[in-house]
Coordinates of C-alpha atoms and ligand atoms in Angstrom, one line a residue:
M77 CA -69.7 12.3 35.0
T78 CA -68.0 10.9 32.0
T79 CA -70.1 11.1 28.9
T80 CA -69.7 10.3 25.3
Q81 CA -71.6 12.2 22.7
Q82 CA -73.3 10.2 20.0
T83 CA -74.9 10.9 16.7
I84 CA -77.5 8.2 15.9
A85 CA -78.8 7.8 12.4
T86 CA -82.6 7.8 12.2
Q87 CA -85.5 8.1 9.7
P88 CA -88.6 10.2 9.6
I89 CA -91.6 8.6 11.4
A90 CA -95.1 9.5 10.1
G91 CA -97.7 11.2 12.1
Q92 CA -95.6 13.4 14.4
R93 CA -97.7 16.5 13.9
P94 CA -98.5 18.4 17.2
G95 CA -102.2 18.8 17.8
T96 CA -104.1 21.3 20.1
S97 CA -101.5 20.8 22.8
G98 CA -98.4 19.0 21.7
L99 CA -97.9 15.5 20.3
R100 CA -100.1 12.8 22.0
K101 CA -100.0 9.1 21.2
K102 CA -100.4 5.8 23.0
V103 CA -97.5 5.0 25.4
T104 CA -96.7 2.0 23.2
V105 CA -96.2 4.3 20.2
F106 CA -93.8 6.5 22.2
Q107 CA -91.9 3.4 23.3
A108 CA -91.0 2.4 19.8
P109 CA -87.3 2.9 19.1
G110 CA -86.5 6.5 18.0
Y111 CA -90.1 7.8 18.4
L112 CA -89.4 10.1 21.3
E113 CA -85.9 10.9 20.2
N114 CA -87.0 11.9 16.7
F115 CA -89.5 14.3 18.0
V116 CA -87.2 15.9 20.6
Q117 CA -84.5 16.3 18.1
A118 CA -87.1 17.9 15.7
I119 CA -87.9 20.4 18.5
F120 CA -84.2 21.3 19.1
D121 CA -83.6 21.6 15.3
S122 CA -86.4 24.1 15.1
L123 CA -84.8 26.4 17.7
E124 CA -81.9 28.8 17.4
G125 CA -79.4 30.3 19.8
F126 CA -80.1 28.0 22.7
Q127 CA -76.4 27.0 23.1
G128 CA -75.5 27.4 26.8
K129 CA -79.0 28.5 27.8
T130 CA -81.5 27.0 30.3
L131 CA -84.2 24.5 29.5
V132 CA -87.0 23.6 31.9
L133 CA -88.1 20.0 32.0
G134 CA -90.9 18.2 33.8
G135 CA -94.1 16.2 33.3
D136 CA -97.3 15.1 34.9
G137 CA -95.8 11.9 36.3
R138 CA -97.7 9.5 34.1
Y139 CA -96.3 6.2 33.0
Y140 CA -93.1 6.6 30.9
N141 CA -92.5 10.1 32.3
D142 CA -89.4 8.9 34.2
V143 CA -87.9 7.1 31.1
A144 CA -88.6 10.0 28.8
I145 CA -87.1 12.6 31.2
Q146 CA -83.7 10.7 31.2
T147 CA -83.8 10.5 27.4
I148 CA -84.4 14.2 27.0
L149 CA -81.7 15.1 29.5
R150 CA -79.2 13.2 27.5
M151 CA -80.3 14.8 24.3
A152 CA -80.4 18.3 25.7
A153 CA -76.8 17.9 26.8
A154 CA -75.7 16.6 23.4
N155 CA -77.5 19.4 21.7
G156 CA -75.6 22.0 23.7
F157 CA -78.0 23.4 26.4
G158 CA -76.1 24.9 29.3
R159 CA -78.4 23.9 32.1
V160 CA -81.6 22.0 32.6
L161 CA -84.0 22.8 35.5
V162 CA -85.9 19.6 36.1
G163 CA -88.7 19.0 38.7
Q164 CA -87.9 16.5 41.5
H165 CA -88.9 13.0 40.3
G166 CA -89.2 14.5 36.8
I167 CA -92.5 16.2 37.8
L168 CA -93.9 19.6 37.1
S169 CA -97.5 20.6 36.6
T170 CA -98.1 22.5 33.4
P171 CA -98.7 25.8 35.1
A172 CA -95.7 25.2 37.4
A173 CA -93.5 24.6 34.4
S174 CA -94.7 27.8 32.8
C175 CA -94.0 29.6 36.1
V176 CA -90.4 28.2 36.3
I177 CA -89.6 29.1 32.7
R178 CA -90.6 32.7 33.4
K179 CA -89.1 33.1 36.8
H180 CA -85.7 31.7 35.8
Q181 CA -85.8 33.3 32.4
A182 CA -85.2 30.0 30.7
Y183 CA -84.9 29.7 26.9
G184 CA -87.9 27.4 26.9
G185 CA -89.2 24.2 28.3
I186 CA -90.4 20.7 27.5
I187 CA -93.5 19.4 29.2
L188 CA -94.4 15.7 29.2
S189 CA -98.1 15.3 29.5
A190 CA -101.2 13.9 27.8
S191 CA -103.2 16.1 30.2
H192 CA -106.7 14.7 30.7
N193 CA -106.1 11.5 28.7
P194 CA -105.8 8.3 30.6
G195 CA -102.4 7.0 31.6
G196 CA -100.6 3.7 32.3
P197 CA -98.9 1.3 30.0
E198 CA -102.0 1.1 27.8
G199 CA -102.8 4.8 28.1
D200 CA -101.5 7.9 26.5
F201 CA -98.3 9.9 26.6
G202 CA -97.6 13.4 25.3
I203 CA -94.9 16.0 24.8
K204 CA -94.9 19.7 24.0
Y205 CA -92.5 22.6 23.7
N206 CA -93.0 25.9 25.5
I207 CA -91.2 29.1 24.5
G208 CA -89.4 31.6 26.7
N209 CA -92.6 33.4 27.7
G210 CA -93.7 30.2 29.4
G211 CA -96.5 29.4 27.0
P212 CA -97.1 26.7 24.4
A213 CA -95.2 27.2 21.2
P214 CA -97.2 29.0 18.6
E215 CA -98.3 27.3 15.4
K216 CA -95.3 28.6 13.5
I217 CA -93.0 26.6 15.7
T218 CA -95.2 23.5 16.0
E219 CA -95.4 23.4 12.2
A220 CA -91.6 23.8 11.9
I221 CA -91.2 20.9 14.4
Y222 CA -93.5 18.8 12.3
A223 CA -91.6 19.7 9.1
N224 CA -88.3 18.6 10.9
T225 CA -89.8 15.3 11.9
Q226 CA -90.4 14.6 8.2
K227 CA -86.8 15.1 7.1
I228 CA -84.8 14.0 10.2
T229 CA -81.7 11.9 9.5
R230 CA -80.0 11.8 12.9
Y231 CA -80.4 12.7 16.6
L232 CA -77.8 13.7 19.1
T233 CA -77.5 12.0 22.5
T234 CA -75.0 11.2 25.2
V235 CA -74.1 7.9 26.8
G236 CA -73.9 7.8 30.6
A237 CA -75.7 6.9 33.8
D238 CA -79.1 8.2 34.6
V239 CA -79.4 11.4 36.6
N240 CA -80.7 10.9 40.2
L241 CA -84.0 12.8 40.2
A242 CA -85.1 11.7 43.6
V243 CA -83.2 14.4 45.5
Q244 CA -83.0 18.1 44.9
G245 CA -79.6 19.4 44.0
K246 CA -77.0 19.9 41.2
S247 CA -75.2 17.5 39.0
S248 CA -74.1 17.5 35.3
I249 CA -74.1 15.6 32.1
G250 CA -70.9 16.4 30.3
E251 CA -70.8 20.2 30.1
M252 CA -74.5 20.6 30.9
A253 CA -75.6 21.4 34.5
V254 CA -78.7 19.6 35.8
E255 CA -80.6 21.2 38.7
V256 CA -83.3 19.1 40.3
I257 CA -85.7 21.6 41.8
D258 CA -88.7 21.6 44.2
P259 CA -91.6 21.3 41.8
V260 CA -94.1 23.1 44.0
A261 CA -92.3 26.1 45.7
D262 CA -92.0 28.6 42.8
H263 CA -95.6 28.1 41.8
A264 CA -97.0 28.2 45.3
D265 CA -95.0 31.5 46.0
L266 CA -96.4 33.1 42.8
L267 CA -99.9 32.2 43.8
A268 CA -99.4 33.5 47.3
S269 CA -98.5 36.8 45.8
L270 CA -101.8 37.1 43.9
F271 CA -104.4 36.0 46.4
D272 CA -105.4 37.1 49.9
F273 CA -104.0 34.0 51.7
E274 CA -104.9 35.5 55.1
R275 CA -108.5 35.9 54.4
I276 CA -108.8 32.6 52.6
G277 CA -106.9 30.9 55.4
A278 CA -109.3 32.4 58.0
L279 CA -112.3 31.0 56.0
L280 CA -110.8 27.5 55.7
R281 CA -109.8 27.4 59.4
S282 CA -113.2 28.8 60.6
G283 CA -114.8 25.4 60.9
S284 CA -117.9 26.6 59.2
F285 CA -116.7 26.3 55.6
R286 CA -115.4 23.0 54.2
I287 CA -113.7 22.2 50.9
C288 CA -113.0 19.1 48.9
F289 CA -110.3 19.2 46.3
D290 CA -110.0 16.1 44.1
A291 CA -106.5 15.8 42.6
M292 CA -107.7 12.6 40.7
H293 CA -104.4 10.9 41.5
A294 CA -102.7 13.3 39.1
V295 CA -100.1 15.9 39.4
T296 CA -101.9 18.5 41.6
G297 CA -101.9 16.4 44.8
P298 CA -98.6 17.8 46.2
Y299 CA -99.5 21.4 45.0
A300 CA -102.9 21.2 46.7
Q301 CA -101.4 19.7 49.9
E302 CA -98.8 22.5 50.1
I303 CA -101.2 25.3 49.3
F304 CA -104.6 24.4 50.8
V305 CA -103.5 22.3 53.7
K306 CA -100.0 23.5 54.7
R307 CA -100.1 27.2 53.8
L308 CA -103.9 27.9 54.2
G309 CA -104.6 25.5 57.0
A310 CA -107.5 23.5 55.6
P311 CA -108.1 20.2 57.5
A312 CA -106.1 17.3 56.1
G313 CA -109.1 15.5 54.6
S314 CA -109.7 18.5 52.3
V315 CA -107.6 17.0 49.5
I316 CA -108.8 13.6 48.1
N317 CA -106.9 11.3 45.7
G318 CA -103.9 13.4 46.5
V319 CA -101.2 10.8 45.7
P320 CA -100.0 11.1 42.1
L321 CA -100.0 7.6 40.4
P322 CA -98.5 6.7 37.0
D323 CA -101.9 5.4 35.9
F324 CA -104.0 7.9 37.8
G325 CA -105.4 5.0 39.8
G326 CA -107.0 3.7 36.6
G327 CA -109.1 6.8 36.3
H328 CA -109.6 9.3 33.6
P329 CA -108.0 12.5 35.0
D330 CA -110.5 14.8 33.3
P331 CA -112.4 17.1 35.7
N332 CA -115.9 17.0 34.4
P333 CA -119.2 15.6 35.9
T334 CA -118.6 12.3 34.1
Y335 CA -115.0 11.5 35.1
A336 CA -114.9 13.4 38.4
E337 CA -117.7 11.2 39.6
E338 CA -116.3 10.8 43.1
L339 CA -116.2 14.6 43.7
V340 CA -119.7 15.0 42.3
K341 CA -120.9 12.4 44.7
V342 CA -119.3 14.2 47.7
M343 CA -120.7 17.5 46.6
F344 CA -124.2 16.2 46.1
A345 CA -124.4 14.3 49.4
D346 CA -126.6 15.7 52.3
T347 CA -123.4 16.4 54.2
A348 CA -121.7 18.1 51.2
P349 CA -118.9 20.6 51.8
D350 CA -119.4 24.2 50.7
F351 CA -116.9 24.1 47.9
G352 CA -115.5 21.4 45.7
A353 CA -112.9 21.4 42.9
A354 CA -110.9 19.1 40.8
S355 CA -107.9 19.4 38.4
D356 CA -106.7 17.2 35.5
G357 CA -103.6 15.1 34.7
D358 CA -101.2 18.0 34.4
G359 CA -102.9 20.5 36.7
D360 CA -104.0 23.1 34.2
R361 CA -107.7 22.5 34.2
N362 CA -110.2 23.1 36.9
M363 CA -113.7 22.1 37.8
I364 CA -115.7 24.2 40.3
V365 CA -118.6 22.7 42.2
G366 CA -120.7 24.3 44.9
R367 CA -122.9 22.5 47.3
H368 CA -125.3 20.5 45.0
F369 CA -124.3 22.8 42.2
I370 CA -121.9 22.5 39.2
V371 CA -120.4 25.6 37.7
T372 CA -119.9 25.4 33.9
P373 CA -116.4 26.5 32.9
S374 CA -117.7 29.2 30.6
D375 CA -119.7 30.7 33.5
S376 CA -116.7 30.3 35.8
L377 CA -114.6 32.6 33.6
A378 CA -117.4 35.2 33.5
V379 CA -117.7 35.1 37.3
L380 CA -114.0 35.5 37.8
A381 CA -114.0 38.5 35.4
A382 CA -116.9 40.1 37.2
N383 CA -115.4 39.7 40.6
A384 CA -111.7 40.3 39.8
Q385 CA -111.6 43.5 41.8
L386 CA -112.1 41.5 45.0
V387 CA -108.8 39.7 44.5
P388 CA -105.5 41.6 45.4
G389 CA -103.6 40.5 42.2
Y390 CA -106.4 41.9 40.0
A391 CA -107.7 44.7 42.1
N392 CA -106.4 47.3 39.6
G393 CA -108.7 46.0 36.9
L394 CA -108.5 43.8 33.9
K395 CA -106.8 44.8 30.6
G396 CA -109.2 42.5 28.7
V397 CA -110.5 39.0 28.6
A398 CA -110.0 36.3 26.0
R399 CA -111.9 33.1 25.4
S400 CA -111.7 30.3 22.9
M401 CA -114.3 30.5 20.1
P402 CA -116.5 27.5 21.3
T403 CA -116.5 29.0 24.9
S404 CA -119.8 30.7 25.7
A405 CA -120.2 34.4 25.4
A406 CA -120.9 34.8 29.2
A407 CA -117.5 36.5 29.6
D408 CA -118.3 38.8 26.7
R409 CA -121.2 40.2 28.6
V410 CA -119.1 41.0 31.6
A411 CA -116.4 42.5 29.5
E412 CA -118.9 44.8 27.9
K413 CA -120.2 46.0 31.3
L414 CA -116.6 46.5 32.4
G415 CA -115.8 48.4 29.2
I416 CA -112.9 46.2 28.4
A417 CA -112.0 44.2 25.2
C418 CA -113.0 40.5 24.8
Y419 CA -111.0 38.4 22.3
E420 CA -112.2 35.2 20.6
T421 CA -109.4 32.8 19.7
P422 CA -109.2 29.3 18.3
T423 CA -109.2 26.4 20.7
G424 CA -105.9 25.8 22.6
W425 CA -103.9 27.9 25.0
K426 CA -101.2 28.7 22.5
F427 CA -103.5 31.4 21.0
F428 CA -103.6 33.4 24.2
G429 CA -99.9 33.9 24.5
N430 CA -99.6 37.0 22.3
L431 CA -102.6 38.7 23.9
L432 CA -101.1 38.2 27.3
D433 CA -97.6 39.3 26.3
A434 CA -99.0 42.4 24.6
G435 CA -100.9 43.4 27.7
M436 CA -104.2 43.1 25.8
A437 CA -105.8 40.5 28.1
T438 CA -105.5 39.6 31.8
L439 CA -107.9 36.7 32.1
C440 CA -108.3 33.8 29.6
G441 CA -110.6 30.8 29.5
E442 CA -111.9 27.8 27.6
E443 CA -115.1 25.9 27.9
S444 CA -113.0 22.8 28.5
A445 CA -112.4 23.8 32.1
G446 CA -109.3 25.9 31.5
T447 CA -108.9 29.3 33.1
G448 CA -105.8 31.4 33.7
S449 CA -104.3 34.8 33.7
D450 CA -101.1 36.8 32.8
H451 CA -99.4 35.4 35.9
V452 CA -98.1 32.5 33.7
R453 CA -98.7 31.5 30.1
E454 CA -100.7 28.3 30.7
K455 CA -104.1 27.6 32.2
D456 CA -103.8 27.0 35.9
G457 CA -106.1 24.7 37.9
V458 CA -105.0 25.6 41.4
W459 CA -105.0 29.3 40.5
A460 CA -108.6 29.1 39.5
V461 CA -109.6 27.3 42.7
L462 CA -107.8 30.0 44.8
F463 CA -109.5 32.7 42.7
W464 CA -112.9 31.2 43.6
L465 CA -111.9 30.8 47.3
N466 CA -110.8 34.4 47.4
I467 CA -114.2 35.6 46.0
L468 CA -116.0 33.3 48.5
A469 CA -113.9 34.6 51.4
V470 CA -114.9 38.1 50.6
R471 CA -118.5 37.7 49.5
R472 CA -119.4 35.0 52.1
E473 CA -122.2 33.7 49.8
S474 CA -122.7 30.2 48.5
V475 CA -121.4 29.3 45.0
E476 CA -124.9 28.8 43.9
A477 CA -126.0 32.2 45.2
I478 CA -123.1 33.8 43.4
L479 CA -124.1 32.2 40.1
R480 CA -127.7 33.0 40.4
S481 CA -127.1 36.7 41.1
H482 CA -124.6 36.7 38.2
W483 CA -127.2 35.4 35.8
Q484 CA -129.7 37.9 37.1
R485 CA -127.3 40.7 36.4
F486 CA -125.9 39.5 33.0
G487 CA -128.5 37.0 31.8
R488 CA -127.7 33.3 31.4
N489 CA -125.8 31.7 28.6
F490 CA -127.1 28.1 28.7
Y491 CA -124.3 26.0 27.5
S492 CA -123.3 22.4 26.9
R493 CA -120.7 20.4 25.0
H494 CA -121.6 17.0 23.6
D495 CA -118.6 14.7 22.9
Y496 CA -118.8 11.7 20.6
E497 CA -115.5 9.9 21.5
G498 CA -113.8 7.1 19.5
V499 CA -115.8 7.7 16.3
D500 CA -114.4 6.2 13.1
S501 CA -112.0 8.8 11.7
A502 CA -113.3 8.5 8.1
V503 CA -116.9 9.0 9.3
A504 CA -115.9 12.0 11.4
N505 CA -113.9 13.6 8.6
T506 CA -116.7 13.1 6.1
L507 CA -119.2 14.7 8.5
M508 CA -117.0 17.8 8.8
T509 CA -116.3 18.0 5.1
D510 CA -120.0 17.8 4.3
L511 CA -120.8 20.5 6.9
R512 CA -118.1 22.7 5.4
A513 CA -119.5 22.1 1.9
S514 CA -123.0 23.1 3.1
L515 CA -122.0 26.4 4.7
A516 CA -122.9 28.6 1.8
K517 CA -126.4 27.3 1.5
L518 CA -127.3 27.2 5.3
P519 CA -128.0 30.9 6.0
G520 CA -131.7 31.7 5.4
Q521 CA -132.8 28.1 5.9
T522 CA -135.5 27.5 8.5
I523 CA -135.3 24.2 10.4
N524 CA -137.8 23.2 13.1
G525 CA -138.9 26.9 13.1
A526 CA -135.4 28.2 13.7
T527 CA -133.8 30.4 11.0
I528 CA -130.1 30.1 10.4
Q529 CA -128.5 33.5 10.2
S530 CA -124.9 32.7 9.7
A531 CA -122.6 29.7 9.0
D532 CA -118.9 29.7 8.6
D533 CA -115.6 27.9 9.4
F534 CA -113.9 29.9 12.1
A535 CA -110.6 31.6 11.1
Y536 CA -108.5 33.8 13.3
T537 CA -106.0 36.5 12.6
D538 CA -103.7 37.1 15.5
P539 CA -104.0 40.8 16.3
V540 CA -100.4 40.9 17.5
D541 CA -98.4 39.1 14.8
G542 CA -101.0 38.9 12.1
S543 CA -100.6 35.1 11.8
V544 CA -103.7 33.4 10.4
S545 CA -105.3 30.1 11.5
T546 CA -108.1 28.6 9.4
A547 CA -110.5 25.7 9.7
Q548 CA -110.9 26.1 13.5
G549 CA -114.5 24.9 13.7
V550 CA -117.8 25.2 11.9
R551 CA -120.2 27.7 13.5
V552 CA -123.9 27.8 12.8
G553 CA -125.7 30.9 14.2
F554 CA -129.5 31.3 14.6
A555 CA -131.6 34.4 14.4
D556 CA -132.2 34.4 18.2
G557 CA -128.5 34.5 18.9
S558 CA -128.2 30.8 19.7
R559 CA -125.3 28.9 18.1
I560 CA -124.0 25.4 17.5
V561 CA -120.3 24.8 16.9
F562 CA -118.9 21.5 15.4
R563 CA -115.2 20.6 15.5
L564 CA -112.9 17.6 15.8
S565 CA -110.7 17.2 18.8
G566 CA -107.0 17.7 18.4
T567 CA -105.9 15.8 21.5
G568 CA -107.3 12.3 21.2
T569 CA -105.3 9.2 20.3
E570 CA -108.1 6.8 19.2
G571 CA -110.2 7.4 16.2
A572 CA -111.8 10.8 16.2
T573 CA -113.7 12.8 18.8
L574 CA -116.5 15.0 17.5
R575 CA -117.3 17.9 19.8
V576 CA -120.7 19.7 19.4
Y577 CA -121.0 23.0 21.4
L578 CA -124.4 24.3 22.1
E579 CA -125.3 27.8 23.4
R580 CA -128.4 29.8 24.0
Y581 CA -128.8 33.2 25.7
E582 CA -131.7 33.6 28.2
P583 CA -132.1 37.2 29.5
D584 CA -135.3 36.3 31.4
A585 CA -134.4 35.5 35.1
S586 CA -137.6 33.5 35.6
K587 CA -136.3 30.9 33.2
H588 CA -132.8 30.5 34.6
G589 CA -133.8 27.6 36.7
V590 CA -134.5 25.3 33.7
E591 CA -132.3 22.2 33.5
T592 CA -129.5 22.8 30.9
Q593 CA -130.2 19.9 28.5
Q594 CA -133.8 20.8 28.6
A595 CA -133.1 24.5 27.9
L596 CA -131.0 23.4 25.0
G597 CA -133.3 20.7 23.7
G598 CA -134.3 22.6 20.6
L599 CA -130.7 23.3 19.7
I600 CA -129.7 19.7 20.3
A601 CA -132.4 18.6 17.8
L602 CA -131.1 21.2 15.3
A603 CA -127.5 20.0 15.6
E604 CA -128.8 16.5 14.6
Q605 CA -130.7 17.9 11.7
V606 CA -127.8 19.9 10.4
A607 CA -125.0 17.3 10.8
G608 CA -126.8 13.9 10.9
I609 CA -124.6 12.7 13.7
R610 CA -126.8 9.7 14.7
A611 CA -127.2 8.4 11.2
R612 CA -123.5 8.8 10.4
T613 CA -121.9 7.5 13.6
G614 CA -124.5 5.1 14.7
R615 CA -124.4 6.7 18.2
A616 CA -127.7 7.3 19.9
Q617 CA -126.2 9.7 22.3
P618 CA -122.9 11.5 23.2
T619 CA -120.2 9.7 25.2
V620 CA -119.7 12.7 27.5
I621 CA -121.9 15.7 28.2
T622 CA -120.4 18.6 30.0
Ligands
VG1_801 C1 -109.0 20.0 24.3 C2 -109.9 21.2 24.7 C3 -109.1 22.5 24.5 C4 -107.8 22.4 25.4 C5 -107.0 21.2 25.0 C6 -105.8 21.0 25.8 O1 -108.7 20.1 22.9 O2 -111.0 21.2 23.9 O3 -109.9 23.6 25.0 O4 -107.0 23.6 25.1 O5 -107.8 20.0 25.1 O6 -106.2 20.9 27.2 P1 -109.4 19.4 21.8 O7 -108.6 19.7 20.5 O8 -109.4 17.9 22.2 O9 -110.8 19.9 21.8 V1 -105.2 20.0 28.2 O10 -105.7 20.3 29.7 O11 -105.5 18.5 27.6 O12 -103.7 20.4 27.9
CO802 CO1 -104.4 19.6 31.0

């Protein structure tokens, strides 16, 4: 292909600081001239020694994915990459991209996704950089990228026809090779090496055990089809909303009881299947639902850890577990029984990478429906579903029975997250500033009969490289071990989202059946007293409760 290299003059654009997981903005923002180009050039300018090396490229298929992929291919060629592995149609789920980076020993990868945020022309778009271990770039790199966006003067690109991404195969842009790869195969093969596909397949084909996987018209459709239906033999109807659409069918591809309404309806019907699951826009999250029973993500991590020895890939035991700070301590109790370490990290998968690389943790999880292991360096929705299916295939008990016996053994960490979405940014920032200012005087105070024992703003020192991350969320701990965490989302694109995380431990099995919001009622009232959410935001209740 004849190509001409070009250097285009540009100017810094404000606000290009990556958040919890890359840069996320409205599609219309990304469509502005130079917006995507500036950020991509800032990524390349923060990297060294990639000349002639391999870049992995793919996205969740949302609106603008196809346009952005072509732009990035041109820029990668002009910047001197030797080869780009790109998913067919420009699509790779986030865990699949991580898998491909590792398997092909790429220099790094660019993933186009705004994950659980809505898509379409009026929706959100996002981009993030992953390093050679397959995981999200650590803060040191994301901050360097941001610094580059503030001083950028030019970007490099090439002029030429679009690469045909519809068919797998090899082509080139100037000196750079482009390989359009099967987006599913590498990932599916990796998963097949970890789980007992024979046993899971026998269960799914038995006729006495039905599943429903809701791909929410997002990226996991083809992965679920290949793995659950083709390789494991589940009946065709087992995957719903399996066709990826650029606007996710108008839905919100966030697998929680609010947005995965359709799955919840199926799983609570009289004729409900035995097991239900859903994944998000880019395939890294998972929601696990039993018959008439929703599993909270924090509990799911704990159950996987407690049952890992039943799964071939983890039968030799876990090196440790890690969870994000706001995630419940249910996994900690399992780790303690197993005699392994449990690490508490800030929110966002980028903080697990070092622990996984150093062999300090095997399983990781977040309360936001993310679970994963050292098989890749991202959370992995389909992996979590297979892990559950493997446990069910061995134990032959219902999801609910597994949870109930888990609580009996370890006690129950009642847990809920209350999200206030689209709050005025100034109001949200003042709420957090005031909370931070009150930290010193909170301990010792008794509110509604509950005594505050500790209050701080979570800071994390990475045990591997010593890097420090501060201001990761306000924690208020009570004398009975309950806690409330307040933090602002780093993935939203409209106003601010205030997240309030509530947790209370209940060792008494006779009280495990209480409804969660009721069990946390006292804490919910305390959160209001401490932070004054209603008065400040004018919201009578949260937008989403998970
Ligand atoms: C949210 C979740 C966090 C997760 C992040 C990316 O971040 O709380 O646990 O790692 O999304 O997930 P925040 O800053 O909005 O709370 V994904 O599936 O959107 O890549
Ligand atoms: Co996601």
